[in-house]
XYZ file of C-alpha atoms in Angstrom:
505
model
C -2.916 -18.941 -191.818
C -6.745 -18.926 -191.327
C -7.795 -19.610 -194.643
C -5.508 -22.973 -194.476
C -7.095 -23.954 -191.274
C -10.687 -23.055 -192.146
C -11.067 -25.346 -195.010
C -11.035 -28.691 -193.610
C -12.377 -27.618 -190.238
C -15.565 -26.322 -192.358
C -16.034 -29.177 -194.180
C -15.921 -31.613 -190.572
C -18.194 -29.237 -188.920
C -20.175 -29.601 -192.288
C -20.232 -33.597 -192.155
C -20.759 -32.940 -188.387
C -24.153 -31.144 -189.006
C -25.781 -33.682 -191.809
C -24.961 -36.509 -189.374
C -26.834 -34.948 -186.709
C -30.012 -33.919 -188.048
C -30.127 -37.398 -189.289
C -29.607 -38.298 -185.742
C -32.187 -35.792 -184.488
C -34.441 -37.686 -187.561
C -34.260 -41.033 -186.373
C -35.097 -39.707 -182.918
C -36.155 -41.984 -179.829
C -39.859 -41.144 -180.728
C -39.050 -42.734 -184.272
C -38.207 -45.628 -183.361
C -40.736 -46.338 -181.041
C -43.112 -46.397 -183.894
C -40.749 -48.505 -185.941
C -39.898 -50.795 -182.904
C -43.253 -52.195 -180.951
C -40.666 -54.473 -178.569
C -38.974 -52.976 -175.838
C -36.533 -55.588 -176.130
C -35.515 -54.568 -179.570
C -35.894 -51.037 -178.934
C -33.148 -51.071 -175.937
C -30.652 -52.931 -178.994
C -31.212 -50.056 -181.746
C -30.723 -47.128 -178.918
C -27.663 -49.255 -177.546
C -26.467 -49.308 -181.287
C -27.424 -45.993 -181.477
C -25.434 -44.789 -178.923
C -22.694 -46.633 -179.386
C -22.321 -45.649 -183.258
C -23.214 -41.809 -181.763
C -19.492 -42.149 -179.797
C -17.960 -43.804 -182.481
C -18.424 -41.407 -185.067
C -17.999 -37.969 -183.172
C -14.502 -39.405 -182.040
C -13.290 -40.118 -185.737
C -14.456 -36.674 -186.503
C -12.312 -35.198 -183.754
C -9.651 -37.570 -184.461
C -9.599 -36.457 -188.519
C -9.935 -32.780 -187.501
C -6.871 -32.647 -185.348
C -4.887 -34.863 -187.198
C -5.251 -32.300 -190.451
C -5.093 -29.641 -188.377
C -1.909 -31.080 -186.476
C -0.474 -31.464 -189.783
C -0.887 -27.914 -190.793
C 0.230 -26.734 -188.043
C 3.394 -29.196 -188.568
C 4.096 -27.344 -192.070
C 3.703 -24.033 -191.049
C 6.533 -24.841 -187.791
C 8.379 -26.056 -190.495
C 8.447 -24.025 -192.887
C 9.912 -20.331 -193.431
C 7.286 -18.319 -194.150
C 9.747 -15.414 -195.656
C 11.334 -18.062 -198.506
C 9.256 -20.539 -198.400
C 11.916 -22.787 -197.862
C 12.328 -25.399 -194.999
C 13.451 -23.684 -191.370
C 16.067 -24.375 -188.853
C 13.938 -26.828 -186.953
C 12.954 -28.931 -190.171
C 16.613 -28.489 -190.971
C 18.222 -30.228 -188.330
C 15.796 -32.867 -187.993
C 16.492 -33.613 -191.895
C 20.013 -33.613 -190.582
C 19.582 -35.876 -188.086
C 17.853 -38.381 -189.814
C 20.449 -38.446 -192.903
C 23.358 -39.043 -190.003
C 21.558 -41.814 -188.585
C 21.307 -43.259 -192.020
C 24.165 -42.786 -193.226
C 25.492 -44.201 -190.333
C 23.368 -47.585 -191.158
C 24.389 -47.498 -194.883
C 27.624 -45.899 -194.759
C 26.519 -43.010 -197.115
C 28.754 -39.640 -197.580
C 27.016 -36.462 -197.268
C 28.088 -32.328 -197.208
C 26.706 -30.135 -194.725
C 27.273 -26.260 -196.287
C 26.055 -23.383 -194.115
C 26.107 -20.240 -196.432
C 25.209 -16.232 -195.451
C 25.335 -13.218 -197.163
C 28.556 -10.729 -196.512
C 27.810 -7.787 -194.589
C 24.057 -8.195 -194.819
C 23.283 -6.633 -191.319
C 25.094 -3.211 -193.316
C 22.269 -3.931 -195.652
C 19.570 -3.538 -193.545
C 20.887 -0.580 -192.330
C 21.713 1.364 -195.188
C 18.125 0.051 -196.940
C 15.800 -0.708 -194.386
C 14.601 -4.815 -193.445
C 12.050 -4.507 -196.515
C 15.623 -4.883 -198.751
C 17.047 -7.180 -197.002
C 14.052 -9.695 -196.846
C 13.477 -9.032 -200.533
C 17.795 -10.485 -200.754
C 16.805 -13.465 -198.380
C 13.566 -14.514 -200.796
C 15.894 -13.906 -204.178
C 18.859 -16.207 -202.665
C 16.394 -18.523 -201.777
C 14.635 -19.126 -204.888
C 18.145 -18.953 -206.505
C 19.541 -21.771 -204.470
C 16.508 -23.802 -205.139
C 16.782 -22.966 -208.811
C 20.539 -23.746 -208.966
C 20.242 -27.383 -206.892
C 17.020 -28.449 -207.743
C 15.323 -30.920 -206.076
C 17.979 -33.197 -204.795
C 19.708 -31.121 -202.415
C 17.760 -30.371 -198.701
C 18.098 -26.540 -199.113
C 16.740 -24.829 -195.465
C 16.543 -21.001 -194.739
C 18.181 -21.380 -190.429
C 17.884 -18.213 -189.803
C 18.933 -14.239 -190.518
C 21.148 -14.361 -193.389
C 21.750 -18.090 -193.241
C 20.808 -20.898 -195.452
C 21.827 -24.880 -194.593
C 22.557 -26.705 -197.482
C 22.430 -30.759 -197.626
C 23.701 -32.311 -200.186
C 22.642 -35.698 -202.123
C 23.749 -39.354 -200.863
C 24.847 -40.397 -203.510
C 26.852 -37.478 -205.272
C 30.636 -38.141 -204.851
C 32.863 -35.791 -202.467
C 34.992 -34.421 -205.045
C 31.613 -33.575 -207.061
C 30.303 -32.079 -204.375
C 32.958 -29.621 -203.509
C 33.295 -28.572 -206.850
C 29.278 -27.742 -207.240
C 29.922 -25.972 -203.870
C 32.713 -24.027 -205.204
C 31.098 -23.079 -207.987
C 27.416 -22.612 -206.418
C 29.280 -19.859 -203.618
C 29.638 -17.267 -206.528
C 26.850 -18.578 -209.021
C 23.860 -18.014 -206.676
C 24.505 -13.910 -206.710
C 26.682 -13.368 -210.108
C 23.298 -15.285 -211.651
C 21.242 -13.080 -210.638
C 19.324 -10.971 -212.674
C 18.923 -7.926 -209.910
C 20.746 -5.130 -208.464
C 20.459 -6.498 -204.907
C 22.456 -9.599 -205.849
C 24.855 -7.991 -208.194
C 26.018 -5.957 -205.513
C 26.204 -8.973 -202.974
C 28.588 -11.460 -202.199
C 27.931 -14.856 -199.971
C 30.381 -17.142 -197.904
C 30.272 -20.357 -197.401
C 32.016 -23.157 -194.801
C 31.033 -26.912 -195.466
C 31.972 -30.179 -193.536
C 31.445 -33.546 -194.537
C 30.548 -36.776 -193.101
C 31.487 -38.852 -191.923
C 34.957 -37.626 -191.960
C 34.488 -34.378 -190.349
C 31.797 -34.923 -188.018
C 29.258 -38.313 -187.252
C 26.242 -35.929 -185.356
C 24.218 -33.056 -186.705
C 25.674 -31.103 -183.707
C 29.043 -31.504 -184.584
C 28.658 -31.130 -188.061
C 26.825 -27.429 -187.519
C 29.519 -26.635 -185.308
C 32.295 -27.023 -187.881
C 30.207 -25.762 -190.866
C 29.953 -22.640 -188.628
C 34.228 -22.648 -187.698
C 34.638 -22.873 -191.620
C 32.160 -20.294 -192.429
C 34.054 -17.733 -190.008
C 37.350 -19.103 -191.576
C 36.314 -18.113 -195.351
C 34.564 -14.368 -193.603
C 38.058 -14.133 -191.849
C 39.705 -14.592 -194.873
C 38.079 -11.459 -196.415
C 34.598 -12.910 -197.604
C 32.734 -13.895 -201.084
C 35.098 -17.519 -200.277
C 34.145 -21.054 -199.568
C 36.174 -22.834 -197.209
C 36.025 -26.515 -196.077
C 36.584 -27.687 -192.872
C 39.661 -29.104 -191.300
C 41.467 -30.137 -187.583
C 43.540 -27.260 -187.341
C 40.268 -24.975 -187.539
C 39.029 -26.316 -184.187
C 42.714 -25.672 -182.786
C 42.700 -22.310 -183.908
C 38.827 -21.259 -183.042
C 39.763 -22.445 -179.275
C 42.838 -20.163 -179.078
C 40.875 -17.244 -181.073
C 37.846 -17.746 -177.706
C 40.681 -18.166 -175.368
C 42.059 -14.594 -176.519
C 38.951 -12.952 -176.724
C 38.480 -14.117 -173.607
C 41.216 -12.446 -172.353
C 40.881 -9.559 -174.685
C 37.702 -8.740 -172.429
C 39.703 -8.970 -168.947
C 42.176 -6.397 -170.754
C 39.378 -3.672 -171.586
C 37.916 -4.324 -167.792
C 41.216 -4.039 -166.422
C 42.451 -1.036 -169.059
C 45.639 -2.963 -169.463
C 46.566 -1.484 -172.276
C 49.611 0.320 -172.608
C 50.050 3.626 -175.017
C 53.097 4.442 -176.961
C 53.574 7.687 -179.389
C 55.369 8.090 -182.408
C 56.216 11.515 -183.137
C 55.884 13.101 -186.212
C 58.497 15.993 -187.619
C 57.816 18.712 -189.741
C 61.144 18.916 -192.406
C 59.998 22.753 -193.727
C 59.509 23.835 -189.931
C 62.334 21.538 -187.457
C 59.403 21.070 -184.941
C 57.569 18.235 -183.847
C 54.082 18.623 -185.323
C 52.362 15.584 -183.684
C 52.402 11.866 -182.943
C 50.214 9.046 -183.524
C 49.064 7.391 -180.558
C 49.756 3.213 -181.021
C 47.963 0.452 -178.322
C 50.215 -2.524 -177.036
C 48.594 -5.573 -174.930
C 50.842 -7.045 -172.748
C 49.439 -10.736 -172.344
C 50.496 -12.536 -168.677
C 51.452 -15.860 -170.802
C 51.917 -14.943 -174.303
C 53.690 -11.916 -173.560
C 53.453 -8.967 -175.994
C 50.673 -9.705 -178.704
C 50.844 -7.725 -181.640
C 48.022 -5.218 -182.524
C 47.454 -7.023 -186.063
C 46.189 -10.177 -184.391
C 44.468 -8.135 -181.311
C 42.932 -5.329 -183.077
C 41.159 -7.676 -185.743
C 40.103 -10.229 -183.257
C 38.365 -6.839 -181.256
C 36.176 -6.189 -184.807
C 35.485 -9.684 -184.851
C 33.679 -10.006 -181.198
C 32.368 -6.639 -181.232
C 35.023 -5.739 -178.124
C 36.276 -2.914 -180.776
C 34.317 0.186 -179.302
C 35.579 -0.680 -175.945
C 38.978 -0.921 -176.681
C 39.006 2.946 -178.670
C 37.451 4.148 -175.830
C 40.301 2.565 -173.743
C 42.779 4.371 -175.490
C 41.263 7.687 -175.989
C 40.515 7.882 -172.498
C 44.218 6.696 -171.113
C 45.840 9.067 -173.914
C 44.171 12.137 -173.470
C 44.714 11.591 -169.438
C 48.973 10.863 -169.945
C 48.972 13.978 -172.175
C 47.512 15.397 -169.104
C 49.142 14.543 -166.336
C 52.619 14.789 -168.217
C 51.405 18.252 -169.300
C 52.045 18.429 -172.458
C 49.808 20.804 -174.102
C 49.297 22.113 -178.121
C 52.477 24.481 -177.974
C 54.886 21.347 -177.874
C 52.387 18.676 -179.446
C 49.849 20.525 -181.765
C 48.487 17.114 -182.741
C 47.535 13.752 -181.709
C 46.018 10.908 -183.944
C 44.689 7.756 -182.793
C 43.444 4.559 -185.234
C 39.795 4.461 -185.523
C 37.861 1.423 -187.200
C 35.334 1.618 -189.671
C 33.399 -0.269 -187.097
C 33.278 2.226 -184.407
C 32.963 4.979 -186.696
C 29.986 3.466 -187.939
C 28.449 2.857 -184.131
C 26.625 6.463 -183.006
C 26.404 5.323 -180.019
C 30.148 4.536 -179.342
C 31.254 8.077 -181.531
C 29.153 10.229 -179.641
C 30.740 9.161 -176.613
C 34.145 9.659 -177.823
C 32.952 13.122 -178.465
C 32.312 14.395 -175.408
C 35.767 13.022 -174.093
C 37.508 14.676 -176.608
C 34.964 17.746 -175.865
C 35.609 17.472 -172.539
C 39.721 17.323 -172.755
C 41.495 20.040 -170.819
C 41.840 23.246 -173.502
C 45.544 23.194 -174.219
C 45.658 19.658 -174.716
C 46.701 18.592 -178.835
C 43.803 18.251 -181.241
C 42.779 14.912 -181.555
C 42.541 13.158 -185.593
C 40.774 9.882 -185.840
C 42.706 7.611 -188.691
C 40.857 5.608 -190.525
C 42.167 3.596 -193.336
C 41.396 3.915 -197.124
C 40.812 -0.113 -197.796
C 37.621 0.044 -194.796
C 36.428 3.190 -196.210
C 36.346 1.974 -199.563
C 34.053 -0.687 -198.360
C 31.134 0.648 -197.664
C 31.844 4.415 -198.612
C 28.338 5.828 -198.754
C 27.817 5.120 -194.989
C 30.946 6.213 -194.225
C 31.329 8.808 -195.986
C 27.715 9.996 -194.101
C 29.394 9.390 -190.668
C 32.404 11.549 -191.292
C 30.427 14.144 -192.785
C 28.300 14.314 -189.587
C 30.947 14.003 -187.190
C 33.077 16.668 -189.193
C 30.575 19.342 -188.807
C 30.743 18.580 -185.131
C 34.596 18.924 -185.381
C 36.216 16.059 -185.587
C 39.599 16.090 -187.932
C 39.934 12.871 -189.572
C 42.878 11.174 -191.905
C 43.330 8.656 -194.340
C 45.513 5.895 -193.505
C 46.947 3.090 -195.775
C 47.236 5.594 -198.687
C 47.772 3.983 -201.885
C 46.532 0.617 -201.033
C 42.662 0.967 -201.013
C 42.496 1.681 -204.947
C 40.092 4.930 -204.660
C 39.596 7.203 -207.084
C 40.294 10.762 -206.929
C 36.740 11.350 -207.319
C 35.720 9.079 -204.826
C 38.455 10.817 -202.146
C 37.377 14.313 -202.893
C 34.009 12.927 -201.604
C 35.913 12.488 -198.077
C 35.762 15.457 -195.693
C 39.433 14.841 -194.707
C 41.916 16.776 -193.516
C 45.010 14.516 -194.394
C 46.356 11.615 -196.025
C 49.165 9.608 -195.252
C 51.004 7.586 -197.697
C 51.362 3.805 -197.065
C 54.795 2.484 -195.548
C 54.657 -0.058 -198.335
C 55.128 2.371 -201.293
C 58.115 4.449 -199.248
C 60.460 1.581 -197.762
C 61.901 0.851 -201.366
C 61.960 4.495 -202.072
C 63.867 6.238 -203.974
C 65.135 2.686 -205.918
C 62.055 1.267 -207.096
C 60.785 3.343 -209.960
C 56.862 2.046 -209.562
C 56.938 3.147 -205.974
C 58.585 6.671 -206.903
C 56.272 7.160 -209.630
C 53.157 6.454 -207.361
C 54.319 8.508 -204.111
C 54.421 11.376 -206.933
C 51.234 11.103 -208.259
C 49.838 10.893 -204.283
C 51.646 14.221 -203.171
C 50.281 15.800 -206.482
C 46.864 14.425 -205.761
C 47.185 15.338 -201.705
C 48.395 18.671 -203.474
C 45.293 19.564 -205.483
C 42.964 18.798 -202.608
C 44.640 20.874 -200.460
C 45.122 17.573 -197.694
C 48.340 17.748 -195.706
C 50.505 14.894 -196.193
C 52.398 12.641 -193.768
C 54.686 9.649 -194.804
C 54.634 6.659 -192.972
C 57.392 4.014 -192.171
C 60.493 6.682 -193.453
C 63.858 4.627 -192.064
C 66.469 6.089 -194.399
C 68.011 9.529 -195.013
C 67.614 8.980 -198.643
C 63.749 8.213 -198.383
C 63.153 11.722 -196.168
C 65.078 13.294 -199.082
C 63.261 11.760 -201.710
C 59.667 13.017 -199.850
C 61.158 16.312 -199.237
C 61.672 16.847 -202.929
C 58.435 16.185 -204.100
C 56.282 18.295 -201.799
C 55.817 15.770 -198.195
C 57.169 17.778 -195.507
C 55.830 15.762 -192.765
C 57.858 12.603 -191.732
C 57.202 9.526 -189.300
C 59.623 6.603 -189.081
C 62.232 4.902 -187.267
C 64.702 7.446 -188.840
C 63.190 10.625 -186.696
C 61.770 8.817 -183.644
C 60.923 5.201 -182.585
C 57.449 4.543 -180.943
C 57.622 5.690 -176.826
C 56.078 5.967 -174.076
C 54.832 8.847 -172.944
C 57.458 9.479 -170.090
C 59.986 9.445 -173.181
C 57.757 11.467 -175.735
C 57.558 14.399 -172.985
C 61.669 14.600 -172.548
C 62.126 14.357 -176.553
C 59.203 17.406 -176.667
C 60.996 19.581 -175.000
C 64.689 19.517 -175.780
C 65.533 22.362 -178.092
C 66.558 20.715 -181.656
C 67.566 22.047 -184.658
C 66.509 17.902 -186.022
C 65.868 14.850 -184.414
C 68.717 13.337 -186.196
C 72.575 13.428 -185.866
């Protein structure tokens, strides 16, 4: 930064000197000699004077116009890419809306960021992930050239503007294209391993301000990460609709954790080899006051989305390990309990060691407590995760696989997981024992569970035949609509403690 401002300043301070020892030269004493008439010599010191004030102010004027200018760039500019920032960015914006406005020109506004890059900086440190930012960079540039306004806006996000006169249907198919190109052309590991998502808007159809047209850039960006990232998705009306009732229900979401309005239902889990209840997984319902009963696969997500996720396990360990109190049901009649735990909160230290010490904390006889997580996050990012559990299993927490079958894993990757058992997908048992593919797989699980020595429960069992079919091939351990619906807790303590030989007639 000093070296670019020292330059010119030098050479003005330079000019500055010569002028003045010239000055000093042609002194009053000088021109005294030269001048015998007074008359005369009041003209040449008036001129003197005079060309004195005119010259120092075009000196200051030149040095703070270059250095204004400078300093211009550099508030423009990134200084980690190199590439124009988020201020330059949206003044470049607004001056293409206002002309476009005046000529009636079409133009794309694309806001791009890498997936998962705040992982990245975890895992790898901020030296890796500025290293990413620099190579996308110079890859976008290098992809567009010079006719598209390519800006670096901030974090993990790059603003992308493109040409005037390059036709709509061109430009979403360069934008398709560009979304995978930038890190599948790139000759390094960091990229390879990558993936960005884009959300564009055009105008004027979309949007006729550089506000706007940001704000629905940034609705169609979370619409392609919502949609499971590494997409590109353009924006349309129904976005905004949507967005607005996603913030409305977050909204609320956050009155429901304050509130603990949650309410806890167990399904029980039954043990064919040994006619006892062995446990029950522990399943959150949010009873909204005007939508009524919203389902945990529209809650739960929207919860990871806004960060509200940590709160809401907490909610429910909390409230399930104090109804298994108070109803007093202890590890004789319940020797388990399993609750869902995201990859999220697993992944949050802060939020696990908490959940800890209430499970520490839990009255002695109360059931052990087994976090599921599922096999499709854990394949994810499985050397982070696979850290966590091994941490959190030497301080004793049980964990299980959920979603078995589904997350495509490898048995050498799963070995890697300090897990204590895996429970086979719902999907792969409700056409059981019919569909041959399904049959065939939920074989090759139980042998796999088998050979690991992982207990086994099967998830979603409705049908006498199904149970049968399990039992056959080595699962012993059933949960489904055919041994026990979901219940409350109230219900869960009455069905613990009648004496049956099964749970079924």
């Amino acid at each position: 930064m000093r070296h670019r401002f020292t330059r010119p300043a030098g050479r003005i301070a330079l000019t500055y000197l010569v002028i003045a020892l010239l000055w000093i030269a042609f002194s009053d004493r000088a021109a005294e000699a030269l001048f015998n008439d007074s008359q005369l010599l009041n003209r040449v010191q008036t001129i003197k004077g005079t060309l004195f004030v005119l010259a120092t102010s075009m000196l200051l004027y030149i040095l703070m116009h270059r250095t204004l200018h400078k300093i211009e760039i550099v508030a423009l500019e990134d200084s980690l890419t190199g590439l124009p920032n988020r201020l330059a960015f949206t003044r470049e914006l607004a001056q293409r809306c206002h002309i476009g406005k005046d000529r009636d020109q079409r133009f794309t506004l694309t806001l791009m960021d890498i997936d998962q890059f705040t992982d990245l900086n975890d895992e790898q440190g901020h030296a890796r992930g500025d290293e990413l930012l620099r190579l996308v960079g110079h890859q976008l540039r290098h992809l567009l050239g010079n006719d598209w306004y390519i800006a670096h806006i901030g974090g993990d996000e790059f603003g992308l503007l493109s040409p005037a006169d390059l036709n709509i249907q061109e430009t979403r198919e360069r934008l398709d294209w560009l979304q995978h190109a930038v890190m599948r052309r790139g000759n390094h590991d960091l990229m390879l391993s990558n993936t960005l998502s884009a959300g564009s808007c055009e105008f004027p159809k979309d949007a006729r301000t550089g506000q706007d047209m940001l704000r629905q850039a940034d609705m169609a960006l979370s619409r392609a990460k919502h949609q499971g990232r590494d997409r590109h998705s353009f924006y349309h009306e129904e976005l905004k609709r949507t967005l607005l009732e996603r913030l409305s229900l977050a909204k609320d979401l956050r009155v429901a954790i304050e509130q603990q309005a949650f309410t806890l239902v167990y399904q029980p889990q039954w043990s064919v080899s040994t006619s006892q209840w062995v446990g029950a997984e522990v399943l959150v319902r949010w009873h909204h006051a005007e939508r009524g009963w919203v389902p945990p696969d529209q809650f739960i997500p929207l919860a990871e989305r806004e960060g509200l996720i940590h709160r809401v396990t907490e909610c429910v360990v909390e409230k399930a390990l104090t109804e298994l109190n108070r109803a007093g049901l202890g590890r004789t009649s319940l020797p388990s309990l399993s609750i869902n735990l995201s990859h999220l909160t697993l992944l949050n230290d802060n939020t696990m060691t908490l959940l800890h010490h209430l499970i520490d904390q839990r009255t002695a006889d109360l059931p052990a407590v087994m976090f599921e997580i599922t096999e499709t996050a854990t394949m994810e990012n499985l050397d982070r995760t696979l850290k966590a559990m091994r941490s959190w299993r030497e301080r004793g927490i049980d964990f299980s696989i959920d979603d078995f079958g589904t997350g495509y894993s490898s048995l050498s990757r799963l070995k890697q997981l300090p897990l204590k058992e895996l429970k086979i997908d719902r999907s792969f048992i409700m056409d059981l024992p019919g569909d041959q593919n399904d049959a065939v797989i939920t074989q090759a699980i139980l042998a796999m569970a088998k050979t690991l020595s992982l207990n086994v429960v099967a998830e979603g069992v409705e049908t006498l035949e199904q149970s049968d079919f399990l039992q056959t091939h080595g699962c012993t351990i059933m949960q489904g609509y055919y041994y026990a619906r979901p219940m409350p807790i109230q219900e869960l303590n009455v069905l613990l403690t009648e004496s049956v030989d099964s749970p079924v007639g």
